[in-house]
Coordinates of C-alpha atoms in Angstrom, one line a residue:
Chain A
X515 CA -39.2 22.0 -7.4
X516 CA -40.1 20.4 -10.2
X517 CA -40.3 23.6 -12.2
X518 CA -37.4 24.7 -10.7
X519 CA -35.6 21.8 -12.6
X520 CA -37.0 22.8 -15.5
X521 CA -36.0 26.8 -15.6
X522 CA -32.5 25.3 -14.7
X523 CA -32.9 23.0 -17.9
X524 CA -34.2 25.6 -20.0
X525 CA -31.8 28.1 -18.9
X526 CA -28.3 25.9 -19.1
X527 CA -29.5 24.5 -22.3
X528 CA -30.3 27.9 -24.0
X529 CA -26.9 29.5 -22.2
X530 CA -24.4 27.0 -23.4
X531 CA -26.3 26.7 -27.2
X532 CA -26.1 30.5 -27.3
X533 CA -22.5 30.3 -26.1
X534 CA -21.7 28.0 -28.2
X535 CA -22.5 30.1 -30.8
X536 CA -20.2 32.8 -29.9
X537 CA -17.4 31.2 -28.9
X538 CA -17.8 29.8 -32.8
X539 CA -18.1 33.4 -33.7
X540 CA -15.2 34.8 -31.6
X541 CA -12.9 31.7 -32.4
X542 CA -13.4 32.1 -35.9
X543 CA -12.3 35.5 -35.9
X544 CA -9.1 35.1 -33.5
X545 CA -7.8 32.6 -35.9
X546 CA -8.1 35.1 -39.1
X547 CA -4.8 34.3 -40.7
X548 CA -3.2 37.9 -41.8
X549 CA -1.7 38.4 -45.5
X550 CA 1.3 40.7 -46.2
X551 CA -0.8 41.4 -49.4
X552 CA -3.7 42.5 -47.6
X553 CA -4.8 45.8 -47.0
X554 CA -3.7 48.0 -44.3
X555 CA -7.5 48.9 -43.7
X556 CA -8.2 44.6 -42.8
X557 CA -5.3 45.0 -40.8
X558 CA -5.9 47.7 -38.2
X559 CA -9.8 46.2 -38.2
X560 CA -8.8 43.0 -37.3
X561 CA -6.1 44.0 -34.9
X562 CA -8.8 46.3 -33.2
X563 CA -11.3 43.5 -33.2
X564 CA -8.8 41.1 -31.7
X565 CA -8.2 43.2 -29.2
X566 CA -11.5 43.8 -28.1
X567 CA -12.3 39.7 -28.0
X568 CA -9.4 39.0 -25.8
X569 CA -10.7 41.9 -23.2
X570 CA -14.0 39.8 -23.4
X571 CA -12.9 36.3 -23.0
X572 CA -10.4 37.7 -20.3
X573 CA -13.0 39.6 -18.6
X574 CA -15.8 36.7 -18.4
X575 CA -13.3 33.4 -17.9
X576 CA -11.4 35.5 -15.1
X577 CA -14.4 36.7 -12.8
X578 CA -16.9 34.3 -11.3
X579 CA -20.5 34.3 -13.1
X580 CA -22.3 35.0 -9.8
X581 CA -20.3 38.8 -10.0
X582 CA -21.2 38.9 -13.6
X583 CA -24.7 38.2 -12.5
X584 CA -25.0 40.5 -9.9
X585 CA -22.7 43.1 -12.2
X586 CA -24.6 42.8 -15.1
X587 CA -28.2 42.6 -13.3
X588 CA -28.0 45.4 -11.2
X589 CA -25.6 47.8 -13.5
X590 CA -28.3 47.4 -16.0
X591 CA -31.1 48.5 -13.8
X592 CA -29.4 51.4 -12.0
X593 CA -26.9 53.2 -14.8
X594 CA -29.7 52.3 -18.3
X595 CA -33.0 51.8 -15.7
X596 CA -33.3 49.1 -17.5
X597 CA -35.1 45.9 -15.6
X598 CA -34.1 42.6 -17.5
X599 CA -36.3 40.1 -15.5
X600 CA -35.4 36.5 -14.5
X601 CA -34.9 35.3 -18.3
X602 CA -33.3 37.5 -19.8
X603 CA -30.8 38.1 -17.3
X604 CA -30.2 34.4 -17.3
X605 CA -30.0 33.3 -20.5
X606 CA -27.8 36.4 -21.2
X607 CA -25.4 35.8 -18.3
X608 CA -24.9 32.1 -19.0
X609 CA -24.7 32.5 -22.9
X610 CA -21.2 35.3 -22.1
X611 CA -19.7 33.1 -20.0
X612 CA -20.0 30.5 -21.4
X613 CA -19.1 32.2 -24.6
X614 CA -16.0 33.3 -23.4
X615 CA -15.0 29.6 -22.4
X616 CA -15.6 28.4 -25.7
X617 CA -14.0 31.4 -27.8
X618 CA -10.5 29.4 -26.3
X619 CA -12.1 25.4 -26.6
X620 CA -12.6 26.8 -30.6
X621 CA -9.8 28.3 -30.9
X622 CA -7.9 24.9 -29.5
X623 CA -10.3 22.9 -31.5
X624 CA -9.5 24.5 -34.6
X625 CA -5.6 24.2 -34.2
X626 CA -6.0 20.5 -33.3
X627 CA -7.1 20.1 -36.7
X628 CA -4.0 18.9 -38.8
X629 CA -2.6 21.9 -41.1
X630 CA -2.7 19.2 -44.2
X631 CA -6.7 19.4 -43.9
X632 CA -5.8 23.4 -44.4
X633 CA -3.3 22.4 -47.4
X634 CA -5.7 20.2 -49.0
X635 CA -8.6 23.1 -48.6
X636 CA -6.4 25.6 -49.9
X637 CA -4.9 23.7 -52.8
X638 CA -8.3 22.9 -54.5
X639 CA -8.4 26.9 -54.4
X640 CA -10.8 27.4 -51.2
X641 CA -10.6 30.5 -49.8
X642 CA -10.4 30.5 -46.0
X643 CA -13.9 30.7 -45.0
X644 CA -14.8 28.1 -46.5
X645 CA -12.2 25.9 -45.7
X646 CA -13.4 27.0 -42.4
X647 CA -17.1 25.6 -42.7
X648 CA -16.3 23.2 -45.5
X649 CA -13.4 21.6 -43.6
X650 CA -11.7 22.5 -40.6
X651 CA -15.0 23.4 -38.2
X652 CA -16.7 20.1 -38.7
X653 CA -13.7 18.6 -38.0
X654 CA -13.0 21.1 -34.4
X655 CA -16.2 20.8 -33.4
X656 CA -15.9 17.0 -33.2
X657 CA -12.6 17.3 -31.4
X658 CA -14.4 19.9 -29.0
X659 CA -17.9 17.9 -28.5
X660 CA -16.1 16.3 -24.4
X661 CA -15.5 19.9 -23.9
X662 CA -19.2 21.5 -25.4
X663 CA -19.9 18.5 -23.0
X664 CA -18.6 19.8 -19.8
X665 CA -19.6 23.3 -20.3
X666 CA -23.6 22.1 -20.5
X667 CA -22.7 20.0 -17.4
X668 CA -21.0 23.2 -15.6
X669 CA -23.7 25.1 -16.8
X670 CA -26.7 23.1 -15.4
X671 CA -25.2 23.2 -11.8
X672 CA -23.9 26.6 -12.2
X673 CA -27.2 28.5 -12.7
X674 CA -27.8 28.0 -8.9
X675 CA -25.6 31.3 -8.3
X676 CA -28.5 33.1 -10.7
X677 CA -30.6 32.8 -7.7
X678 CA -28.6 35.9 -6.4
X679 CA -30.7 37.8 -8.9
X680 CA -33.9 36.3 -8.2
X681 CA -34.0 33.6 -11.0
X682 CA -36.0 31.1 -9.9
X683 CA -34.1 27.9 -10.6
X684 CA -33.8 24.4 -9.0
X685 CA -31.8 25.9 -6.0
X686 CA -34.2 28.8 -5.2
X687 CA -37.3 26.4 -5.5
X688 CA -35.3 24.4 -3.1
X689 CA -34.6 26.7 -0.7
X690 CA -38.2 28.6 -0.6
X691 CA -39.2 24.6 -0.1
X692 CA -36.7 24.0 2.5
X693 CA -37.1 27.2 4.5
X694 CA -41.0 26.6 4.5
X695 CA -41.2 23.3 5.5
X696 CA -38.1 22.9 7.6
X697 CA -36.9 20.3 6.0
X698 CA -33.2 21.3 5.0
X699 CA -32.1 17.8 4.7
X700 CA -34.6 15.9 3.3
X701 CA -35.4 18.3 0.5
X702 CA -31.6 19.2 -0.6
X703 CA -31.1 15.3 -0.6
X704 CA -33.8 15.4 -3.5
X705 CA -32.2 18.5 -5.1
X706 CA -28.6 17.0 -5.4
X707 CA -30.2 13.8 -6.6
X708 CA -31.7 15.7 -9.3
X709 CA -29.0 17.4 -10.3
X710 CA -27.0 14.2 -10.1
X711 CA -29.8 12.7 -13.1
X712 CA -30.0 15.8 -15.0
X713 CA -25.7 15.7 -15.4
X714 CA -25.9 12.0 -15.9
X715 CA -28.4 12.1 -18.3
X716 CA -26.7 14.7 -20.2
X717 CA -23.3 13.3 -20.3
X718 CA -25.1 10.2 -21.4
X719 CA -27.0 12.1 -24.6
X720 CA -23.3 13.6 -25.4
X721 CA -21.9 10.6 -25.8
X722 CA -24.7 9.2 -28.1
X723 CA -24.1 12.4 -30.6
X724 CA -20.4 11.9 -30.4
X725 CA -20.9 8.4 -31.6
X726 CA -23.1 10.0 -34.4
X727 CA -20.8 12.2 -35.5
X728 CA -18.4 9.6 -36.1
X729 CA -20.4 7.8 -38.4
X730 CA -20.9 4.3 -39.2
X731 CA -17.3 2.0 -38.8
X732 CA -17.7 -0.2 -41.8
X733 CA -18.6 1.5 -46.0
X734 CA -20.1 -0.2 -47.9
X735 CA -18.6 -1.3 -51.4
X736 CA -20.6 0.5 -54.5
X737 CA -21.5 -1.5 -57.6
X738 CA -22.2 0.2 -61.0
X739 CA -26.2 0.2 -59.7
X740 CA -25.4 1.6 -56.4
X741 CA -23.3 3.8 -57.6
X742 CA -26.1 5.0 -59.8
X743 CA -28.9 4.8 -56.8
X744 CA -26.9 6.5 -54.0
X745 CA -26.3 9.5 -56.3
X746 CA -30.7 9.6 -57.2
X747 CA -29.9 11.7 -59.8
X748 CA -28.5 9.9 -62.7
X749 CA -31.5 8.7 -65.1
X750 CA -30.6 5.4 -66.9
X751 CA -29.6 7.3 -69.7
X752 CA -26.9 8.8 -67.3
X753 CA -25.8 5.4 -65.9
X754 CA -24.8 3.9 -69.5
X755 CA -23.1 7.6 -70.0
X756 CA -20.8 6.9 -66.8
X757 CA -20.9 2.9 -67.9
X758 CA -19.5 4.1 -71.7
X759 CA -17.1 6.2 -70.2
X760 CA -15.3 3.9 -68.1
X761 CA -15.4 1.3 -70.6
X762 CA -13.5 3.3 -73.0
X763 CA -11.0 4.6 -70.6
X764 CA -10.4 0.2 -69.5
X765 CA -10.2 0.0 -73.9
X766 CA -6.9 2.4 -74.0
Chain B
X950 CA 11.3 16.0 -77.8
X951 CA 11.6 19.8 -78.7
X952 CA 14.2 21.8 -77.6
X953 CA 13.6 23.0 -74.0
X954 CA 15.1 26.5 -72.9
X955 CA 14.5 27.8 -69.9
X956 CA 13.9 31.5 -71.0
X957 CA 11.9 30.7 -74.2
X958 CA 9.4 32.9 -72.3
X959 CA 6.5 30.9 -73.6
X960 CA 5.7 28.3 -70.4
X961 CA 2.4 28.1 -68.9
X962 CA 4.5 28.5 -66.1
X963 CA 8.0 30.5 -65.9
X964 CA 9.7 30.9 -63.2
X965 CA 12.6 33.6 -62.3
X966 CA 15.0 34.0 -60.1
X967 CA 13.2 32.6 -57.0
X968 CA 14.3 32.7 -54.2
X969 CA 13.0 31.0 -50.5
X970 CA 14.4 31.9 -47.1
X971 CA 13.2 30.4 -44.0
X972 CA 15.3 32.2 -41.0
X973 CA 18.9 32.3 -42.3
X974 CA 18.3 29.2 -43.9
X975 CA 18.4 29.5 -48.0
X976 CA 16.5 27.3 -49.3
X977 CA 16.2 27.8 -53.2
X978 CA 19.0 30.3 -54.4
X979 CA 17.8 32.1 -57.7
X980 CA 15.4 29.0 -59.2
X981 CA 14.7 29.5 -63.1
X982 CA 12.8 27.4 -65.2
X983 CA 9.4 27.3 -67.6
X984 CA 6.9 24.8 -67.8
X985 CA 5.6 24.1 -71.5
X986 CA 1.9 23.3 -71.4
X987 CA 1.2 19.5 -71.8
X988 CA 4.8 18.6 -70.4
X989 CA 5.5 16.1 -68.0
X990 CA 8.2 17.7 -66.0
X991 CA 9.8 15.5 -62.9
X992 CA 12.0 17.1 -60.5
X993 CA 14.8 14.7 -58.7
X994 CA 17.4 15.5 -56.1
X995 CA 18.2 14.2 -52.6
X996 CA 16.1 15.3 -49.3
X997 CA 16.3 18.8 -48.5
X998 CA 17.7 19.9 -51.8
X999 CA 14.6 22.1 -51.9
X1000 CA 12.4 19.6 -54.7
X1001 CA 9.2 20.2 -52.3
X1002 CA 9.8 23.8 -51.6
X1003 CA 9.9 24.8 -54.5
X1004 CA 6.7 23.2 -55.6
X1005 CA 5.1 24.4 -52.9
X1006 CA 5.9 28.4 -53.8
X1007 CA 4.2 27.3 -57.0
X1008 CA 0.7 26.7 -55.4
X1009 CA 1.9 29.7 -53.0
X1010 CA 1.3 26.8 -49.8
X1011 CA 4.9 29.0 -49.1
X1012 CA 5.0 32.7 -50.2
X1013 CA 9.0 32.9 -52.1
X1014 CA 11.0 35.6 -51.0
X1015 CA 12.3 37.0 -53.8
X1016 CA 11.6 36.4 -58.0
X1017 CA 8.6 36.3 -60.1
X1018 CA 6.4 33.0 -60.8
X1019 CA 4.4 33.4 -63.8
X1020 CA 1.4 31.9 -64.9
X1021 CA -0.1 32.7 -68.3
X1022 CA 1.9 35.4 -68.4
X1023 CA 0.9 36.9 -65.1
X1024 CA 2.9 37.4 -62.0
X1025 CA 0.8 35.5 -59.8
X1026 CA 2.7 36.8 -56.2
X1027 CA 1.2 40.3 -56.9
X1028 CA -2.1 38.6 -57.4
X1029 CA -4.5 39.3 -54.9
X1030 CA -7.4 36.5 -55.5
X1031 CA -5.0 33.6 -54.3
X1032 CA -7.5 30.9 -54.2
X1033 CA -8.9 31.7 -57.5
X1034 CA -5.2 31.0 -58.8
X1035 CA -4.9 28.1 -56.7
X1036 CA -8.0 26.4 -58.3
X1037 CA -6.3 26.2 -61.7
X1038 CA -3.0 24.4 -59.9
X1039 CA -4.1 21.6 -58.4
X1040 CA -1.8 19.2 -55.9
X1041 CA -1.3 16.1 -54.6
X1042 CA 0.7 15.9 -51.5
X1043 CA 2.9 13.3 -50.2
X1044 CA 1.1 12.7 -47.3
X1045 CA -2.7 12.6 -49.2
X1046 CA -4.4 15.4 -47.2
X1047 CA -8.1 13.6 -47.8
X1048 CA -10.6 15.5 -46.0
X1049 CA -11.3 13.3 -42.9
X1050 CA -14.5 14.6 -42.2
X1051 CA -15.7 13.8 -45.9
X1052 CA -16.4 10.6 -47.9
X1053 CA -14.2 9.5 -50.8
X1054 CA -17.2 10.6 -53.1
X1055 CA -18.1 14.5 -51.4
X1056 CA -14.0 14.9 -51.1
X1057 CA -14.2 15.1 -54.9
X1058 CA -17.5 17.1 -54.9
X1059 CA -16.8 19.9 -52.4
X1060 CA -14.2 21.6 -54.6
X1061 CA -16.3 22.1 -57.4
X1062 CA -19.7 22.2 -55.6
X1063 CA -18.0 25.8 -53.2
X1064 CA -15.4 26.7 -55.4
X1065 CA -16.6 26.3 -59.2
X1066 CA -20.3 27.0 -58.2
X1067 CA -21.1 23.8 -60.0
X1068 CA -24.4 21.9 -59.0
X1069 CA -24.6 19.2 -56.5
X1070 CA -25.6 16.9 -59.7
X1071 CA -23.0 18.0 -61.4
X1072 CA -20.6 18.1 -59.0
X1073 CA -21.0 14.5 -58.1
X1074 CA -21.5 13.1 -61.9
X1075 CA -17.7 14.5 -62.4
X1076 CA -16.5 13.3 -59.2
X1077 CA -18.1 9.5 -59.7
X1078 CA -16.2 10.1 -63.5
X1079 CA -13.0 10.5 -62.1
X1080 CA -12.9 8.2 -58.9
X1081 CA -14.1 5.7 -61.7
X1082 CA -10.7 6.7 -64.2
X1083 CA -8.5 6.6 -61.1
X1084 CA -10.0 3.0 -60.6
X1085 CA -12.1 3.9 -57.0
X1086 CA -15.4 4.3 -57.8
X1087 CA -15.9 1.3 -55.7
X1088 CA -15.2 3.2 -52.6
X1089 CA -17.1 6.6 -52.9
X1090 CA -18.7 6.0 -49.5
X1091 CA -16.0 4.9 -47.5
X1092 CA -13.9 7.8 -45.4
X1093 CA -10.1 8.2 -45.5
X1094 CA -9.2 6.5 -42.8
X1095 CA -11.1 3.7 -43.7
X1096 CA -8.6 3.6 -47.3
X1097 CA -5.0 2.1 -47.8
X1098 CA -2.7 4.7 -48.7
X1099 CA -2.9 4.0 -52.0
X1100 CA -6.5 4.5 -52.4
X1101 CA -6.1 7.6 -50.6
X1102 CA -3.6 9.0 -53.2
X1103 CA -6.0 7.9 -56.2
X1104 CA -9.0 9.6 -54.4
X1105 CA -6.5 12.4 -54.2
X1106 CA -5.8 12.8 -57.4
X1107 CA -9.5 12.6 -58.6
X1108 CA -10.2 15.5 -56.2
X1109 CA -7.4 17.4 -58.0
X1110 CA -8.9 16.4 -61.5
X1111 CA -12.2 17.3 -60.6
X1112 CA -11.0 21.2 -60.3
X1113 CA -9.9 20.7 -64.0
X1114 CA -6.6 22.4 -63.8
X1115 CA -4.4 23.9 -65.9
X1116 CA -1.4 22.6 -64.1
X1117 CA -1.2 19.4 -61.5
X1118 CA 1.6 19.4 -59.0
X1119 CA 2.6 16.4 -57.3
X1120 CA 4.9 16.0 -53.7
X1121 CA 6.3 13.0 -53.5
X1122 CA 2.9 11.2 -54.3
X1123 CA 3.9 7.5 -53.2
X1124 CA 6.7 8.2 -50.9
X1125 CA 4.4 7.0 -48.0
X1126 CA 3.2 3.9 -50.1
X1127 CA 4.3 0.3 -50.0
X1128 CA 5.9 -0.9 -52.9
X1129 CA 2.5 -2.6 -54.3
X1130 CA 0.8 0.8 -54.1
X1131 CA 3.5 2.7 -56.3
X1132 CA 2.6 0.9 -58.6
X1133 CA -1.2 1.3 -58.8
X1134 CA -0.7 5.6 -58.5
X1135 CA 2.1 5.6 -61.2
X1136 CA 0.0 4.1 -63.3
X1137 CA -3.0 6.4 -62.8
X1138 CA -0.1 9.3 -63.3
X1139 CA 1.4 8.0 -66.6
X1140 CA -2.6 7.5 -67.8
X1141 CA -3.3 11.7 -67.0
X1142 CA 0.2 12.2 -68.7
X1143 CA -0.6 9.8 -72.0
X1144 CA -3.4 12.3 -71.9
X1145 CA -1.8 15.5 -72.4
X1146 CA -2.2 16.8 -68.3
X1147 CA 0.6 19.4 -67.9
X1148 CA 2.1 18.2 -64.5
X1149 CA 4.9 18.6 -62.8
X1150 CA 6.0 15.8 -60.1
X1151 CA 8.6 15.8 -57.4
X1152 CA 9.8 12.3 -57.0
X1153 CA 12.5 9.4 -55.9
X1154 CA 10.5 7.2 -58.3
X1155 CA 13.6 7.6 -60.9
X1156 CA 12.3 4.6 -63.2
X1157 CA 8.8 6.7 -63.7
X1158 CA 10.6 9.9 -64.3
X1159 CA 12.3 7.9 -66.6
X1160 CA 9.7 6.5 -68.7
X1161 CA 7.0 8.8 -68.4
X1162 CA 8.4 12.8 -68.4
X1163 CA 9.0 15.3 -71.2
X1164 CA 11.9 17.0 -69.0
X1165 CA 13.9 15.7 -65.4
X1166 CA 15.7 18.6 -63.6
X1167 CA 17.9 18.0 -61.4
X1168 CA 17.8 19.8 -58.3
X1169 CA 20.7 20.0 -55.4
X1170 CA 21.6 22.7 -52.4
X1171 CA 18.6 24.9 -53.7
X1172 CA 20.1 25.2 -57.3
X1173 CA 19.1 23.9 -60.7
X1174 CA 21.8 22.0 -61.6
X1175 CA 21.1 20.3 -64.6
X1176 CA 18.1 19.6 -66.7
X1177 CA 17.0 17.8 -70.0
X1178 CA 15.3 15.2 -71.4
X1179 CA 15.1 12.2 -69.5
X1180 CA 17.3 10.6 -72.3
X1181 CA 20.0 13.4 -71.6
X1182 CA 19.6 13.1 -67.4
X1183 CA 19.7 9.4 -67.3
X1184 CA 21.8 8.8 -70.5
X1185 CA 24.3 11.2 -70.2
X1186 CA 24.3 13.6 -67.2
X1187 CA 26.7 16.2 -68.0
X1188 CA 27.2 17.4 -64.3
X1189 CA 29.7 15.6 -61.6
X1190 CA 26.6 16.0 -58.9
X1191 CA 24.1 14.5 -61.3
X1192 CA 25.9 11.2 -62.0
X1193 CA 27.1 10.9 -58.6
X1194 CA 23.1 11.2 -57.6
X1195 CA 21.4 8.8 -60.4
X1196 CA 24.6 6.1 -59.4
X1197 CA 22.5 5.5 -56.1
X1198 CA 19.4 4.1 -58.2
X1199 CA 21.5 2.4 -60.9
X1200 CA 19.6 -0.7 -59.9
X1201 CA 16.4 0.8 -62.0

């Protein structure tokens, strides 16, 4: 069972990371802003690639990831012959759904970012990407970290319905345990209990990055030698250069 | 001062005719005016008379319905690369726009650093140059929300420096400070101005655009109505709407 804890770890883990990554990906490119100046080529692309997103997300948040499994699983094998085995099939499973669910907590991440942190970007001449990676994703992705959160949570009790496909997770182990030793109670008592520390512990990590992210409450005030230390690279000769420089501009 | 004439033709920046239209709503009517390089230009007028608007088409933050801005001689709404043009016009808004996610310090080195391609070295000996001339050097590791507003405009301001532009715009910069902090951000303004920084500045401050500009225009119902030297707009405005505007802040 033990192990069985561990391949639901492993798989929730790598789904949601994965996921993660392309609901970055897809709520990067929905928000795309379109210029009347650009060219009519961008514009079909991006309308055709829009289109194509929102079938995805639609198609993944509005069916439940056990069909998906079984879909997905078992289309592969009989239409391509193609056998995906327990990891594979699970990690790629989790990592669309879950990819789908974030494409929309990006997309409201990044409109919860105040347009003046855009402004700003934009009027030190960024271009959009990198206002994007500079400024306004650092920024979502804080605002989103409750909700990256809850889909890891989701995720780790929601790999049970992989054992449909055979994936041999905490719920399978606990079954084959249970159905062996007739002990139905006793050993899904354990199972919940477990699933109940993995959550907690989670939710508990979360939290600790959160308060990471948010850095320290108090700065601290720089002097002229902290000021010189903190940046490492200014040589003595350097520090008198700054020192001379804001000297002369106090003697005008 | 020289002579100012709107279609001298020789500005760093001209505009003509522009025109903004949000819905049915006109917001500038047929705007003309060049900016002479080194000049101090402040624009007055009431709320909504279409000061910020109109600023705002400059750095294209809104895209003008109708006209021609040039800069250097070059149409700059048929330009394609707008962020390349945007990094020669910097601006301060009313409202700061500070990075959140950034220290005082990598606000002013992220512009440079992703949009000039300088080095990180370099990058941060400009910033620490200019935090230090806009008196916050102190503060170079503290994050915007940890600033007053005041601090948050000078930081502001040194982010905008550190681009080197041609041209500094400025919304309303201390229309969301306390009294005390006016003060400290006029000053910093009036220093860039002593030194020759082409800027033009959108303000209620009518003592500073007194003191400190080249050239006050007078802006009312989307329309130029009057400009000159500040000696010509305080001293002796020639307009009806212009005296009946500068009585309300006789008390200067």
């Amino acid at each position: 069972m033990a192990k069985g804890a561990g391949t639901t770890l492993v798989i929730a883990i790598v789904g949601t990371v994965i996921g993660c990554i392309i609901g970055f990906i897809v709520g990067l490119i929905q928000t795309i802003p379109v210029n009347q100046n650009d060219s009519v080529g961008k514009k079909i692309l991006l309308k055709i690639v829009n289109i194509i997103l929102k079938i995805y997300v639609e198609v993944f948040r509005g069916t439940p990831m056990m069909v998906q499994a079984m879909f997905l699983y078992y289309g592969a094998m009989i239409l391509f012959n193609i056998n995906m085995g327990m990891w594979t099939a699970a990690f790629f499973i989790v990592s669309i759904n879950t990819g789908a669910y974030m494409a929309e907590t990006v997309r409201g991440g990044i409109f919860s970012v105040p347009l003046s942190q855009t402004e700003g970007a934009k009027a030190i001449g960024m271009t959009h990407f990198q206002t994007m990676v500079n400024v306004i994703l650092p920024q979502a992705l804080r605002n989103i970290m409750p909700q990256i959160g809850n889909n890891l949570i989701i995720n780790i009790k929601d790999t049970c319905v992989l054992s449909c496909i055979g994936c041999v997770e905490l719920f399978f182990t606990s079954k084959s345990v249970a159905g062996t030793y007739y002990t139905y109670f006793e050993t899904f008592t354990i199972t919940m209990a477990m699933y109940l520390i993995m959550t907690l512990f989670f939710s508990w990590l979360l939290r600790f990055v959160e308060k990471k992210m948010d850095g320290p409450a108090e700065y601290d005030l720089a002097t002229t030698d902290t000021l010189a230390y903190t940046s490492g690279t200014l040589t003595s000769p350097a520090k008198e250069h700054v020192d001379d420089r804001g000297l002369s501009d106090r003697h005008e | 001062m020289s002579n100012y004439d709107s279609n001298s033709g020789n500005g760093i920046i001209e505009i003509k005719h522009l025109g903004k239209v949000f819905g049915k709503h006109e917001v500038l009517k047929d705007i003309n005016f060049s900016i002479k390089e080194g000049d101090v230009t402040c624009i007055i007028g009431a709320s909504g008379s279409g000061k910020s608007t109109m600023l705002r088409c400059i750095n294209l933050l809104e895209t003008p319905t109708s006209g021609e801005i040039l800069f250097k001689g070059k149409d700059i709404l048929k330009e394609k690369n707008v962020a390349a043009y945007r990094a020669k016009v910097g601006m301060c808004f009313q409202s700061f726009n500070l990075f959140s996610n950034m220290t005082a310090l990598k606000n002013c080195m992220v512009g440079p650093m992703k949009v000039l391609k300088k080095s990180k070295e370099e990058a941060e000996k400009e910033a620490l140059f200019y935090l230090d001339k806009v008196g916050m050097s102190p503060y170079i590791k503290a994050k915007p929300k940890q600033l007053s507003g005041g601090q948050q405009q000078r930081v502001a301001i040194a982010r905008a420096l550190a681009m080197h532009p041609d041209v500094l715009l400025f919304d309303e910069p201390t229309s969301a400070l306390d009294p005390q902090m006016v003060g400290d951000v006029l000053e910093v303004m009036k220093k860039l101005a002593s030194e020759g920084l082409t800027m033009i500045i959108v303000t209620h401050e009518m003592a500073f655009a007194r003191d400190v500009s080249d050239r006050v225009v007078y802006m009312q119902d989307g329309i130029i109505w009057e400009e000159g030297t500040p000696e010509e707009i305080f001293g002796n405005p020639t307009k009806p709407e212009t005296r009946d505007f500068l009585s309300r802040f006789r008390n200067m």
